Structures are given as structure tokens and as C-alpha cells.
Short mmCIF file of C-alpha atoms in Angstrom, two decimals:
data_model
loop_
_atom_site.label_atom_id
_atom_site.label_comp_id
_atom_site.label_asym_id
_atom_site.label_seq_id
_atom_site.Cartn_x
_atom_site.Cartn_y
_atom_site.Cartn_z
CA UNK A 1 250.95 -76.87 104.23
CA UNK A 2 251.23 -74.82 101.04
CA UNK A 3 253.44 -71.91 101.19
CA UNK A 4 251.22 -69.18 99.28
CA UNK A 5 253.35 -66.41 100.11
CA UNK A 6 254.05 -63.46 97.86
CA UNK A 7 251.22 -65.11 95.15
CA UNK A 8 247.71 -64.75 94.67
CA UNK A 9 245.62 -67.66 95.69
CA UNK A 10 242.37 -68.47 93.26
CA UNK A 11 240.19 -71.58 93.15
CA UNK A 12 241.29 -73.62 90.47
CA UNK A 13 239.80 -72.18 86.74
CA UNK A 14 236.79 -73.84 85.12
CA UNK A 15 237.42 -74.50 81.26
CA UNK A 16 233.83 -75.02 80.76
CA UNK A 17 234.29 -75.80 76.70
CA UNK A 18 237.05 -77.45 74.56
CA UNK A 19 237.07 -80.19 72.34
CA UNK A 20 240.50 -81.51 73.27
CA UNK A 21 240.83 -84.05 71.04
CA UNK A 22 241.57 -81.45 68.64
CA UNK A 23 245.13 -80.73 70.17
CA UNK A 24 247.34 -82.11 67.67
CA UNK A 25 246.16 -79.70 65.11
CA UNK A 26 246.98 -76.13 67.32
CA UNK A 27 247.01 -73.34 64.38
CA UNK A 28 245.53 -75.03 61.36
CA UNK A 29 242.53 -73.20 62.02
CA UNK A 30 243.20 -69.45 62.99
CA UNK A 31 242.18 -68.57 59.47
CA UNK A 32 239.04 -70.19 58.74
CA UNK A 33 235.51 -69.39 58.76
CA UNK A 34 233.02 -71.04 60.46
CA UNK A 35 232.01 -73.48 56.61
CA UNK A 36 235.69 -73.80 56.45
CA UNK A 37 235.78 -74.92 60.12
CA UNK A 38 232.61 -77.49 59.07
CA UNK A 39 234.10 -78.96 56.47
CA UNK A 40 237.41 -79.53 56.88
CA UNK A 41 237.60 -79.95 60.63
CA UNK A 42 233.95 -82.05 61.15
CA UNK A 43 233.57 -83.73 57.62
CA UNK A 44 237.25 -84.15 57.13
CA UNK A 45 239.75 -84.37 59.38
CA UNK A 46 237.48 -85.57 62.03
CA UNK A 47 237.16 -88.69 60.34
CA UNK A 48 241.33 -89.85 59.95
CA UNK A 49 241.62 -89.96 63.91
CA UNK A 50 242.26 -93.27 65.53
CA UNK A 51 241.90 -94.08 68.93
CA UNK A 52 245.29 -93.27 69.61
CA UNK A 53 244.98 -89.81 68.43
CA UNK A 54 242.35 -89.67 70.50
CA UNK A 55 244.06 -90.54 73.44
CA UNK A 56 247.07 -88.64 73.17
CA UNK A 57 245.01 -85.24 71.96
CA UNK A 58 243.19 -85.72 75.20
CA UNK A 59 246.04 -86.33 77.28
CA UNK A 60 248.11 -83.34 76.20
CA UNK A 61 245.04 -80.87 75.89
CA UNK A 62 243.80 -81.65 79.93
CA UNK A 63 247.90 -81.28 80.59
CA UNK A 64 247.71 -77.84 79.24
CA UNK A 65 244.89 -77.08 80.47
CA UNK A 66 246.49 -78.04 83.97
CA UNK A 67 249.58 -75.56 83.16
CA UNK A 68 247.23 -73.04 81.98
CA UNK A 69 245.43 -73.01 85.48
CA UNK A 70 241.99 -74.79 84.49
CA UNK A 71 241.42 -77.30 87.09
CA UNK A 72 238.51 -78.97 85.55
CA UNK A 73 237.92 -79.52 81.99
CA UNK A 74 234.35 -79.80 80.05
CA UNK A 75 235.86 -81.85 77.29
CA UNK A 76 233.22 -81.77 74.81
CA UNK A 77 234.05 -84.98 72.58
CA UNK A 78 232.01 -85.07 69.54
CA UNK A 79 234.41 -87.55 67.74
CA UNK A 80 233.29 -90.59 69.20
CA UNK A 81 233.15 -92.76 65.72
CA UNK A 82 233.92 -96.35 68.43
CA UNK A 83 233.83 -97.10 71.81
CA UNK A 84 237.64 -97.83 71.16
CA UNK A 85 237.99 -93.83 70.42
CA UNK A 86 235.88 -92.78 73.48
CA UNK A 87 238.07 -95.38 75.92
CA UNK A 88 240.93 -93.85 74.35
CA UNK A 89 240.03 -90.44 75.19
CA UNK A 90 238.48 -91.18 78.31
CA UNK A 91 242.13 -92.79 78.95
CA UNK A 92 243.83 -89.64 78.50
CA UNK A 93 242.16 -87.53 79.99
CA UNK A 94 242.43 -89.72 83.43
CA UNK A 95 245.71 -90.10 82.91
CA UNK A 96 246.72 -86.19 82.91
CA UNK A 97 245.11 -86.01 86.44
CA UNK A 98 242.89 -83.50 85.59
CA UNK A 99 239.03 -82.73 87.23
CA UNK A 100 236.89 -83.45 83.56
CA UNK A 101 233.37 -83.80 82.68
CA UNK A 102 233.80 -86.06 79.44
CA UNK A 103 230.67 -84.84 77.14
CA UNK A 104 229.92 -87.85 74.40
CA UNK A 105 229.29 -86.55 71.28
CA UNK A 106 228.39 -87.70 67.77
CA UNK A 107 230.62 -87.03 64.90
CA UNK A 108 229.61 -85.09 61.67
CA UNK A 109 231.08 -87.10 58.67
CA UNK A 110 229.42 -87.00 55.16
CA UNK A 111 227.68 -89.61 54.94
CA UNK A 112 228.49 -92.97 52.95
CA UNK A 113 225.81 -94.28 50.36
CA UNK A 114 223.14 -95.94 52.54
CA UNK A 115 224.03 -94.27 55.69
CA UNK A 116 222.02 -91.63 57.54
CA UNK A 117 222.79 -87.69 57.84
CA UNK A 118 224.26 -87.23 61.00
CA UNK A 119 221.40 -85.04 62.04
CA UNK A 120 219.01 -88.06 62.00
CA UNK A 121 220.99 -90.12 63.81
CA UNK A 122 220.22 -90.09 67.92
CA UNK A 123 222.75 -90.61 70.29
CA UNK A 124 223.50 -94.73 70.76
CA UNK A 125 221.65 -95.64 73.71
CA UNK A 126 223.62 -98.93 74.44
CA UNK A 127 226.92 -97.06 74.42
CA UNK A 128 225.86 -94.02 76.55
CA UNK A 129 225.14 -97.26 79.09
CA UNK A 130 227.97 -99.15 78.71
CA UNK A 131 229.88 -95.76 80.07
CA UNK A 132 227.33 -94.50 82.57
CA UNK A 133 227.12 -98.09 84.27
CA UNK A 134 230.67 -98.96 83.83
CA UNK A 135 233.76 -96.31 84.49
CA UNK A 136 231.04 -93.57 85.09
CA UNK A 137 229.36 -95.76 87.74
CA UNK A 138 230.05 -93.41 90.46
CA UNK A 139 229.49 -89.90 90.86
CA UNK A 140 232.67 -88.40 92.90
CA UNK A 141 235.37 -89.54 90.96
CA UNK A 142 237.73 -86.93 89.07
CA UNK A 143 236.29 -87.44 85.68
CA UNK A 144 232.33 -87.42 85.72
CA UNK A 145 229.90 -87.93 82.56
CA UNK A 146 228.01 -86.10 80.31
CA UNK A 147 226.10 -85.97 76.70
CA UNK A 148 227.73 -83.97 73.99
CA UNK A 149 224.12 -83.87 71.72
CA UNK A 150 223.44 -82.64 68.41
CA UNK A 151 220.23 -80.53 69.47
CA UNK A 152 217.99 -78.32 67.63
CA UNK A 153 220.81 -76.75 65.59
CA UNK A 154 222.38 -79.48 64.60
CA UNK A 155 219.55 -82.49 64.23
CA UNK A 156 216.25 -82.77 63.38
CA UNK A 157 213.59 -82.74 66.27
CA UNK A 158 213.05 -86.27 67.24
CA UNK A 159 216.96 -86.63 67.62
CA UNK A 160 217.06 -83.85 69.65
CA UNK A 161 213.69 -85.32 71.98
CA UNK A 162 215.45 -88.98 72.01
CA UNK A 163 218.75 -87.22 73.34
CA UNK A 164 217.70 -85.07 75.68
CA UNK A 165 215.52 -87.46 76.97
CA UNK A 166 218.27 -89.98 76.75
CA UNK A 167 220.28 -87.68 79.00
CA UNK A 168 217.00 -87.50 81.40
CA UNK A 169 217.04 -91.19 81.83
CA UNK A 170 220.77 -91.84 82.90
CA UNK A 171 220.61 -88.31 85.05
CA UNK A 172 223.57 -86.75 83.02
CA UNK A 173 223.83 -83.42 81.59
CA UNK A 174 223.01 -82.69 78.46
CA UNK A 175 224.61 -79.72 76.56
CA UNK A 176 224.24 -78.46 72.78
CA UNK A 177 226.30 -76.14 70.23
CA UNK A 178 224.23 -73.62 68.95
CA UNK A 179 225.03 -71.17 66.28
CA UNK A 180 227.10 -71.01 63.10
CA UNK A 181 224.20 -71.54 60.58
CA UNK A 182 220.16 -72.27 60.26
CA UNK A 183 218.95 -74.31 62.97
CA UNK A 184 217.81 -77.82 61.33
CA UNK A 185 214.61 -77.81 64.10
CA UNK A 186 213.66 -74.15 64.31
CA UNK A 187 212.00 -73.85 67.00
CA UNK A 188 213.47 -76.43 69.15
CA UNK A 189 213.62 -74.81 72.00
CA UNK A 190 209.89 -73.57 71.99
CA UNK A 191 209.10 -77.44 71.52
CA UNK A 192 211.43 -78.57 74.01
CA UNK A 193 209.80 -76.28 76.37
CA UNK A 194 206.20 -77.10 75.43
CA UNK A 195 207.29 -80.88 75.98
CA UNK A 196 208.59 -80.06 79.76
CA UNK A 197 211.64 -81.28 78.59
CA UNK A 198 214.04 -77.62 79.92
CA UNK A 199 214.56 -79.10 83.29
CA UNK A 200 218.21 -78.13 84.68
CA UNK A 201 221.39 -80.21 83.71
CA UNK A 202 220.75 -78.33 80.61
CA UNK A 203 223.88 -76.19 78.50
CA UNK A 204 223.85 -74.04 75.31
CA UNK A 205 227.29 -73.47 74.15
CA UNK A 206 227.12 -70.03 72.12
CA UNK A 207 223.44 -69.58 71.56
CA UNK A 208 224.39 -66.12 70.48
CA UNK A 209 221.56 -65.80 67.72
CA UNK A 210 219.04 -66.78 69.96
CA UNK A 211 215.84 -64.49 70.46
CA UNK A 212 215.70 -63.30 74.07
CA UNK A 213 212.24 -65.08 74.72
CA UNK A 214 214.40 -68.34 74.22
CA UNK A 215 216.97 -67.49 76.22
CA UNK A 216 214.72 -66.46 78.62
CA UNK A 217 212.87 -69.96 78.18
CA UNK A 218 216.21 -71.78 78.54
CA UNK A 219 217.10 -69.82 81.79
CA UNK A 220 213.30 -69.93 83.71
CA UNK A 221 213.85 -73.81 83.42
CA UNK A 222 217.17 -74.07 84.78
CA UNK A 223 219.16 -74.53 81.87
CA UNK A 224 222.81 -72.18 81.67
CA UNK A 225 224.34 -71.06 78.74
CA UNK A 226 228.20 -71.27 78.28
CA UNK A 227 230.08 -68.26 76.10
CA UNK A 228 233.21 -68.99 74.20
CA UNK A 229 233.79 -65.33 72.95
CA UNK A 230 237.26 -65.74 71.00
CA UNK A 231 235.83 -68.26 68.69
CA UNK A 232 232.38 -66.96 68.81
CA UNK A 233 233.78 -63.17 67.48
CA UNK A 234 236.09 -65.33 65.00
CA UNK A 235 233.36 -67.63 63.54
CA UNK A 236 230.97 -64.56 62.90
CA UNK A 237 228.40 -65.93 65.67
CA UNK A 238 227.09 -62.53 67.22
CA UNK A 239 228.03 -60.72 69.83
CA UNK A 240 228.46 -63.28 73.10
CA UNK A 241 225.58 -63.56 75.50
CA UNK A 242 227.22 -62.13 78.22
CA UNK A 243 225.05 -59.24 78.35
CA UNK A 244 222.19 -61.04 78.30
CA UNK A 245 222.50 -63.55 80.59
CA UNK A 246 223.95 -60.60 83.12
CA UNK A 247 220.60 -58.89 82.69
CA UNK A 248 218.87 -62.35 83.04
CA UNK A 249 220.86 -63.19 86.74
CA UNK A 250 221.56 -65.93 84.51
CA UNK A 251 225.32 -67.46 85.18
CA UNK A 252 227.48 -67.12 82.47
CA UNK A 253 229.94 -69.87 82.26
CA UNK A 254 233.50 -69.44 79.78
CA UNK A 255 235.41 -71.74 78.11
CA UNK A 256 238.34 -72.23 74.85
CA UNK A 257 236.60 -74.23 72.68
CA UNK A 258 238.64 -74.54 69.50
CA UNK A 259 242.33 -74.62 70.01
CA UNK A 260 243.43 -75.02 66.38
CA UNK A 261 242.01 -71.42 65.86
CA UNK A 262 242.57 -69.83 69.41
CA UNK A 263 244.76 -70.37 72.48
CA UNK A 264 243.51 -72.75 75.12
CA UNK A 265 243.79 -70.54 78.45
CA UNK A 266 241.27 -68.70 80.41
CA UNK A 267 242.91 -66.11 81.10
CA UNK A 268 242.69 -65.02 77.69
CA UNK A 269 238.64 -66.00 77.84
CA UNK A 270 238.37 -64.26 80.57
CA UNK A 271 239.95 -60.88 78.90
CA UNK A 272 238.31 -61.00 75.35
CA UNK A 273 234.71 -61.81 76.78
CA UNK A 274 234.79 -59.13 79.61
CA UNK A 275 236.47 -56.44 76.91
CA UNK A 276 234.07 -57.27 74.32
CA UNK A 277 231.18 -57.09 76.56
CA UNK A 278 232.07 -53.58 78.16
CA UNK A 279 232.15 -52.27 74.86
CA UNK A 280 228.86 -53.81 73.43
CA UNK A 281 227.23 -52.11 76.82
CA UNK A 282 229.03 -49.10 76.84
CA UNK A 283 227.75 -48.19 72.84
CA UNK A 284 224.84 -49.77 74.12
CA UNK A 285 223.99 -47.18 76.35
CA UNK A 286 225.25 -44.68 74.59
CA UNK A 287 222.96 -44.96 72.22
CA UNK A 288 220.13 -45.28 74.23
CA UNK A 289 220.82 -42.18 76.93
CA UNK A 290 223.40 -40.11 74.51
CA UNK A 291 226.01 -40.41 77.48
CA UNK A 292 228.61 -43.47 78.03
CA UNK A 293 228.13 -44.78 81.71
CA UNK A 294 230.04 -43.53 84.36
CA UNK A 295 230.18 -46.86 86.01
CA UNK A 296 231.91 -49.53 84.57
CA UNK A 297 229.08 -51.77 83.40
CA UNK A 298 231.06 -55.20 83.65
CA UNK A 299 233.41 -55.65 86.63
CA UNK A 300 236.69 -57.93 86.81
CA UNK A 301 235.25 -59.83 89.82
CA UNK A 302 232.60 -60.97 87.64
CA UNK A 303 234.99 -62.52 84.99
CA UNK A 304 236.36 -64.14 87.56
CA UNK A 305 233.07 -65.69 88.44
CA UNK A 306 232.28 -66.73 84.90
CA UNK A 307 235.97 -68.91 84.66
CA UNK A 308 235.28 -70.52 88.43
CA UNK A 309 232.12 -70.62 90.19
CA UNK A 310 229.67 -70.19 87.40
CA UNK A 311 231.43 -72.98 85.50
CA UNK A 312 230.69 -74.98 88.65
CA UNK A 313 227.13 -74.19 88.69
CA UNK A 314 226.42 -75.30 85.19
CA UNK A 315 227.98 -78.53 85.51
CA UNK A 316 225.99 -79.31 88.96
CA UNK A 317 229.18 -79.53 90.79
CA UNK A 318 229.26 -75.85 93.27
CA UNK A 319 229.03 -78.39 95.91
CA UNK A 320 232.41 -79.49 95.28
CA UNK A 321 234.49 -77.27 93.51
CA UNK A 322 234.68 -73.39 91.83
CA UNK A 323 235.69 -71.21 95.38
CA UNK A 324 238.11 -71.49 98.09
CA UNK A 325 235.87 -72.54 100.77
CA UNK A 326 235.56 -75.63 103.73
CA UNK A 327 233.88 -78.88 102.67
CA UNK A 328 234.99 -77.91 98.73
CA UNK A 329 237.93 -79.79 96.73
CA UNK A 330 241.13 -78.60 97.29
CA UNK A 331 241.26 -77.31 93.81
CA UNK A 332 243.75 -74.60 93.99
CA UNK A 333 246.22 -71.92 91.71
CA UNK A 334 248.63 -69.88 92.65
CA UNK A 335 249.86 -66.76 90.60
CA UNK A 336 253.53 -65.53 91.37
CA UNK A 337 253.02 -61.66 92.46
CA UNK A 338 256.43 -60.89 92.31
CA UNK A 339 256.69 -61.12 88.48
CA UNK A 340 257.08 -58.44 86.20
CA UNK A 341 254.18 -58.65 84.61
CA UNK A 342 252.15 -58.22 87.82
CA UNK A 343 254.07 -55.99 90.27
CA UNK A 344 253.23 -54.53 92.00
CA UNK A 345 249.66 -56.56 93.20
CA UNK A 346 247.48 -54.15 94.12
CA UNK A 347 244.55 -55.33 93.73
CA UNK A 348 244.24 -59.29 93.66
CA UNK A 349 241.19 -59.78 91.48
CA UNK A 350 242.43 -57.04 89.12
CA UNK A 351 245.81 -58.39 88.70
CA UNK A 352 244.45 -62.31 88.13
CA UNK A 353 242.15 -60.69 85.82
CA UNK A 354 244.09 -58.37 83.61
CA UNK A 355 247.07 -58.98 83.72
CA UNK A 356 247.85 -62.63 84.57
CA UNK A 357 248.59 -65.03 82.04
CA UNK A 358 249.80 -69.06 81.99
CA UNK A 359 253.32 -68.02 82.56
CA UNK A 360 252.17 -66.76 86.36
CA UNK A 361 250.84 -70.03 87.25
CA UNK A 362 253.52 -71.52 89.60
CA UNK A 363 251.45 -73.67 91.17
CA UNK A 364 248.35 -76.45 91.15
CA UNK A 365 246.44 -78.20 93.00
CA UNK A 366 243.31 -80.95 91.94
CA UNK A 367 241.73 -82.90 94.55
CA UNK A 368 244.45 -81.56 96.70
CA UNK A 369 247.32 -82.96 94.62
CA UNK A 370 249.96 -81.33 93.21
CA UNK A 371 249.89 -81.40 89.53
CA UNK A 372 252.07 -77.78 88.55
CA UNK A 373 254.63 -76.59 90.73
CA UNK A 374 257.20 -73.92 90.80
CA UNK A 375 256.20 -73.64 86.85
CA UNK A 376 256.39 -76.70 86.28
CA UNK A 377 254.34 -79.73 85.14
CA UNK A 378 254.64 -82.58 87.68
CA UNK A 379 254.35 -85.27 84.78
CA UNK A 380 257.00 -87.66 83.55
CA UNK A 381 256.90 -87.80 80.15
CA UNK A 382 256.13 -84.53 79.05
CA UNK A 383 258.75 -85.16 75.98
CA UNK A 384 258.23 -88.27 74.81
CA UNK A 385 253.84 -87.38 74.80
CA UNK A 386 255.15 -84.27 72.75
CA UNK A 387 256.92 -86.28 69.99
CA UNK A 388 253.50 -88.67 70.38
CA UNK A 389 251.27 -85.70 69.68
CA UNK A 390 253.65 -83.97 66.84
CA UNK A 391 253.42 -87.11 65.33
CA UNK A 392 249.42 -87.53 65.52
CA UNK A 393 249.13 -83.93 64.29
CA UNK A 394 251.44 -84.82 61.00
CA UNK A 395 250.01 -88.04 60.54
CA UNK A 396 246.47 -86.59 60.31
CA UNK A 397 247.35 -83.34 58.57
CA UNK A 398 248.99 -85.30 56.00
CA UNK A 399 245.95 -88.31 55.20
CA UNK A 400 244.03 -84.76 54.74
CA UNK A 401 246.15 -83.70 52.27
CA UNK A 402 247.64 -80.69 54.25
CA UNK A 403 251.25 -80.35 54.76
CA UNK A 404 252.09 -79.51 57.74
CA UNK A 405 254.58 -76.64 58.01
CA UNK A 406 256.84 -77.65 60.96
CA UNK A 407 258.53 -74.58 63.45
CA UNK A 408 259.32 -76.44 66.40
CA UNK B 1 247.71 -89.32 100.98
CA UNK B 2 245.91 -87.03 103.65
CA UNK B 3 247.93 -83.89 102.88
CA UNK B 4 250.69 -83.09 100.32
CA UNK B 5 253.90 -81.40 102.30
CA UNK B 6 254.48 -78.29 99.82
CA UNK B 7 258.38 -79.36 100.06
CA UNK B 8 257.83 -83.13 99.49
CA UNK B 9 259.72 -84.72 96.18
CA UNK B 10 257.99 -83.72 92.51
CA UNK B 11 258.68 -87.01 91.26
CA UNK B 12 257.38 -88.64 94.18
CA UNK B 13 254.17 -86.85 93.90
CA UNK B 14 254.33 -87.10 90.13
CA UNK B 15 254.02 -91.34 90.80
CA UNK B 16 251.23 -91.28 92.67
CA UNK B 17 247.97 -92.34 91.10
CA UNK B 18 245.42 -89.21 90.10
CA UNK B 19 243.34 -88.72 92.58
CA UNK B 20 239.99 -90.22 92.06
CA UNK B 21 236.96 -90.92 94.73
CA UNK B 22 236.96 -88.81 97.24
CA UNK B 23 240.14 -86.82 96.78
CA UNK B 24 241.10 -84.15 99.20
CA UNK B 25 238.92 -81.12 100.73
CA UNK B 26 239.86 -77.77 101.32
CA UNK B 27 239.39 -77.83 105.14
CA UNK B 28 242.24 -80.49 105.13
CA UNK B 29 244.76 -78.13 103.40
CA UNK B 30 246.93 -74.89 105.31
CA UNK B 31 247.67 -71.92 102.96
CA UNK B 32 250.30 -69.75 104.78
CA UNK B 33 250.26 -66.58 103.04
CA UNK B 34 249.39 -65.04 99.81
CA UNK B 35 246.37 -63.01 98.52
CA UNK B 36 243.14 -65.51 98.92
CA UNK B 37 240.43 -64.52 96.17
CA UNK B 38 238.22 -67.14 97.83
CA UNK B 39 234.83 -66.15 95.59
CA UNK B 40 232.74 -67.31 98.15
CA UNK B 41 230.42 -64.40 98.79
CA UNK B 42 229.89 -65.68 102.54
CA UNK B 43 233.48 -65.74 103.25
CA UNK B 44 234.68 -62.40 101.22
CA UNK B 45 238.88 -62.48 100.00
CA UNK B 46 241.60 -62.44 102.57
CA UNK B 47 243.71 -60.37 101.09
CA UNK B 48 246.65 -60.54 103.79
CA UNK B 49 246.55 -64.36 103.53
CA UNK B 50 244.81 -66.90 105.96
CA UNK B 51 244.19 -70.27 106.87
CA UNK B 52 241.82 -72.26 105.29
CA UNK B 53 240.77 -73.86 108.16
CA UNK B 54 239.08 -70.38 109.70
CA UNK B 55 237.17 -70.28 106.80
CA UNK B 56 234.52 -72.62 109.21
CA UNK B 57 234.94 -70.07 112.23
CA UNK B 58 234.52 -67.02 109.72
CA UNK B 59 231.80 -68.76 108.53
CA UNK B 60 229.98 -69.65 111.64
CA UNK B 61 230.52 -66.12 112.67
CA UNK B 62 228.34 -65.14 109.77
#
């Protein structure tokens, strides 16, 4: 029995983007462009993590992500140098008892003399087996698998045809950044299409430069798009595909993505992608009829859906979890209506949507456990992983050559 | 575990292993109370709070 009285009662949030093992390094970002980003983040501090860092990163990010409401995590790991680093992560994000789809991705280091570019190297089959055959053996467990690939932005063609058909082969999802530069394969897509090679289990993360017959080519084949608007507006992307992909009847999933630029909660997703898109629409038909709409062209239930059910949908899992409904995972939040900053409730969708925040969340559930309650996390050694994670965070900073500035 | 007692012991529950096949499903779970946003278009919110569990007799009504 859960006493939901006097609080609002959502299926657990969908955080359908972060690269959590980028935790220890909350801040160092919220200043840099998208080449500063690149460089130091991808080519340079990337590349000092150990598999401990790794682990505790992963373990502290999915406990956030539990306080923050997200029930299930798309941790989108593209620092997999070893298999020791990916166990490592894998290990903490079990550990934090969160609902994750682990995405394996490549990392982006310079390359040493003799070595490849990144962008020419394809994913490494007899890893990706190794995890889909061993710990991801099964398909019901809390933590499920997933490819992180380099795609048409990020690697030339053939990579991109050897991963997603890599993906194909051990039935996994395969999702891709795009944005933030020139694509190395231009016109991926078109080929990936041509090839009959856009068939579901199929995410774009950003894609917000994309010309609407790809997007529409992505979408007719099943594939869904995922919008992280905070970092998106930061990094100089484009406006977020919301819009689109609304006019499409195409799903439009929502997650953090970079925590050392933004915060990690969906609430505040939620807020910036629904404000920016009623804006975008509102001048958008402004300037097309000469009058702003009298309806509000983007409604709070439907940010709602983005950060639950839609999140569901593009990982393959609306079976199981992303609404409050019999046969589903108990995957459960409760907001506290009788705080100040939402009394009165008048309207339950409203209230989760506009004014909630990670300080309402009194309670969780995942898989019908409780993981949050009365505020609180419902893990042991929440001080000792701090110190663990402070220190990572230092330790890396400082091999970079940055000195951390310490507050707290 | 076949259902977690809201008022059971934090650090009991903290102990137990996270959940992993299986886990447990919302039919097997009472909510007393509170604003349900369910975002199941068949089932609509219950906005004076429900019971999970007539979620399959709302349905079947449906």
C-alpha cells in the first residue's frame, strides 16, 4: 500500500539522454561552446578516466537521477576505452538501483601516431558480444543494452553501415548524436535509407540541422528522435525538433545530456523545451498569418508525454514502463502538493509541469521498490560515494591541468 | 518481495538487492490517495485518487 495522499502521482520520468559518466565534473562546462566542449571534454579529459571513475560517475549520476524523479536512465556511454571501464560503469549503474538502458559508445581521443581517427574506427564486434551474451543475456532485467554509435555525423560511411548493422545483428538499439558541426558522411541518412537499413530501434539525439525530408525519412521507417533542448540552445545546435516531430506525429523523447554544462533533472527539460518551442511556434505563426494564435500551440500534457511515455516508446519498452497502468512496472513518483511551491494543486499536470522541481519528489518507486522516500535517498552510503566522486572530479580536473575551484 | 508496506524500515528496504528480472507490476501495488496523472489515454487521470487495481475494471469497461 502506498499512501499517495495530498501528492501528485506520475509514472516514473524517462531521462532519455545523459552521459553519466561525466558526473564528477558538474559545472566545468556551463561556459563552453560546443569546439570547447570537443576538445577538452572528448579529446581531453575523456581520456584521464579510469575504470573507477567510471564507476563511481555512473553510480552517483543514476542516484541523482533517482532523486531527481527519472526512473529510467538512457546512459549514453561513449567512454568505453576497456571492457574494464564499461564493467565499471555497467557496475554502477546496477548498483544505484536504477531502470537504465546502458548505450556503448566509442570514445573520441586524438589519435596516437599509427592509430586510426576515431571516425574510421567501427564499433568492436567481439566486445558488443561479450556484453549482449553475457550480463545483457536477458531482456527483462533493470538495466537492458544498447549501441552508443558514431553515425553519419560523427564517422565515415562504412563505420556507420558496420554499426548499425552491428546493432541489427544482436537486436539492440542503435542511437546517434547528430549536430554540432559538418556531418563526416553527408548524406548518411539518404544512404542508410536507400540501403533499407532505417528499420525501428533507431534514435537521433539532436538532429536539429537536419532537412525535413530526413527527418521525415528517419520517422516513415520507425526511427524517433530524442531533443535535449538546454544543451542544444547552449551549444548553438538550432532550434530543437520539437516542432517538427509534433507536426510529424512523430514522438518526441527528452533527456539532460551534459551535466557539466546543465542540471540533470527533467523537470527543467521538460520547462526549457516546451517554453522554447511555444515561442518558436507562436513567431512562427505570426509571421505567417500576422496574428499570434489564440490557442496555445504546445500543451503541458504533452511535455509530460515527451519525459514518460514517449521516452518509453523510443527505447521499445511502452510495454513495460512510461504510464500508470495494469500489467506495467511499478515505476512510480510522487510530488508533495502541500508545498509552497505548488499550493494550491489545481491542476495536476500543470503543477508537475510548471512548477515542480527535484525538491517535490518525496517519493520513488522502480520495479516497485522503494528507492526515494519522504525526500530522501534510500541508499547507504550516500557520503562516503560523495567524497569518492569529489575525489574523481579533482583527480581528473587536475591530470587536465584545470584546478578545480572547490565550494562545497 | 511481493509488495513493499509504505511504513516498512528504509534501511531494511535500502539492503535489499535492486530489483532485477521480473521486478514488480503495477496491478500488484495499492495507491490510496493523491492526484493519479496515469498518461494512459485509455484510462484518463484520476484526479481524486484511486486504486490501481480498477485500472483493469476501468479498462474493461472501455
Amino acid at each position: 500500500m502506498i499512501d499517495a495522499a495530498d501528492c501528485i502521482v506520475l509514472p516514473g520520468l524517462i531521462n532519455a539522454h545523459l552521459h553519466t559518466w561525466q558526473s564528477a565534473l558538474r559545472g566545468i562546462a556551463a561556459d563552453w561552446t560546443v569546439a570547447k566542449y570537443m576538445a577538452a571534454m572528448h579529446r581531453g579529459l575523456a581520456t584521464l578516466f579510469r575504470p573507477e571513475d567510471l564507476y563511481i560517475a555512473n553510480l552517483m549520476g543514476a542516484l541523482n537521477q533517482i532523486h531527481c524523479g527519472s526512473t529510467t536512465l538512457v546512459d549514453w556511454c561513449h567512454n568505453n576505452p576497456t571492457p574494464e571501464h564499461t564493467d565499471a560503469a555497467i557496475d554502477g549503474l546496477a548498483e544505484s538501483g536504477i531502470r537504465a538502458v546502458f548505450l556503448h559508445g566509442s570514445p573520441k581521443p586524438n589519435p596516437k601516431p599509427g592509430q586510426k581517427h576515431f571516425s574510421e574506427i567501427p564499433m568492436p564486434r567481439a566486445e558488443i558480444g561479450r556484453l549482449r551474451n553475457g550480463r545483457f543475456a536477458g531482456r527483462d532485467g533493470l538495466i537492458t543494452f544498447g549501441l552508443a554509435i558514431l553515425g553519419p555525423y560523427y564517422s565515415i560511411y562504412e563505420v556507420t553501415r558496420h554499426d548499425v548493422e552491428l546493432a541489427r545483428e544482436f537486436d539492440l538499439l542503435a542511437s546517434m548524436h547528430v549536430g554540432g558541426g559538418v556531418p563526416i558522411a553527408a548524406g548518411g541518412f539518404e544512404r542508410l535509407a536507400k540501403e533499407d537499413l532505417i528499420r525501428g530501434r533507431f534514435n537521433v539525439v539532436h538532429g536539429n540541422d537536419l532537412s525535413a525530408d530526413v527527418i521525415r525519412t528517419i520517422t516513415d521507417r520507425g526511427g524517433m528522435f530524442t531533443v535535449t533542448a538546454e544543451i542544444e540552445l547552449q551549444m548553438g545546435y538550432g532550434d530543437p525538433l520539437t516542432g517538427q516531430l509534433n507536426a510529424l506525429n512523430a514522438p518526441v523523447s527528452i533527456g539532460s545530456d551534459v551535466e557539466p554544462a546543465a542540471r540533470g533533472d527533467l523537470f527543467t527539460a521538460m520547462r526549457v523545451t516546451l517554453q522554447h518551442e511555444r515561442n518558436r511556434r507562436t513567431l512562427e505563426i505570426h509571421a505567417q498569418t500576422g496574428s499570434r494564435p489564440e490557442a496555445m500551440p504546445v500543451s503541458c500534457r504533452q511535455a509530460l508525454e515527451w519525459a514518460t511515455i514517449n521516452g518509453a516508446k523510443m527505447l521499445g519498452l511502452d510495454h513495460r514502463i512510461g504510464s500508470l497502468a495494469p500489467g506495467k512496472q511499478a515505476d512510480i513518483i510522487l510530488l508533495r502538493c502541500g508545498d509552497l511551491n505548488l499550493f494550491p494543486v489545481h491542476d495536476p499536470v500543470a503543477s508537475a509541469v510548471m512548477q515542480a522541481g527535484v525538491a517535490n519528489v518525496d517519493t520513488v518507486l522502480i520495479a516497485g521498490r522503494i528507492v526515494k522516500r519522504g525526500g530522501k535517498l534510500l541508499y547507504a552510503d550516500i557520503e562516503q560515494k560523495k567524497s569518492a566522486l569529489r575525489r574523481s572530479g579533482e583527480r581528473i580536473l587536475s591530470d587536465f591541468g584545470l584546478e578545480p575551484q572547490r565550494a562545497a | 518481495m511481493d509488495i513493499v508496506p509504505f511504513g516498512s524500515d528504509p534501511a531494511a528496504v535500502a539492503t535489499e538487492p535492486a530489483g532485477t528480472a521480473g521486478g514488480m507490476y503495477m496491478g500488484r501495488i495499492l495507491i490510496k490517495g493523491g492526484a493519479l496523472v496515469t498518461m494512459d489515454r485509455r484510462i484518463a487521470d484520476l484526479p481524486a485518487g484511486d486504486v490501481l487495481r480498477s485500472f483493469r475494471r476501468r479498462t474493461a469497461r472501455k
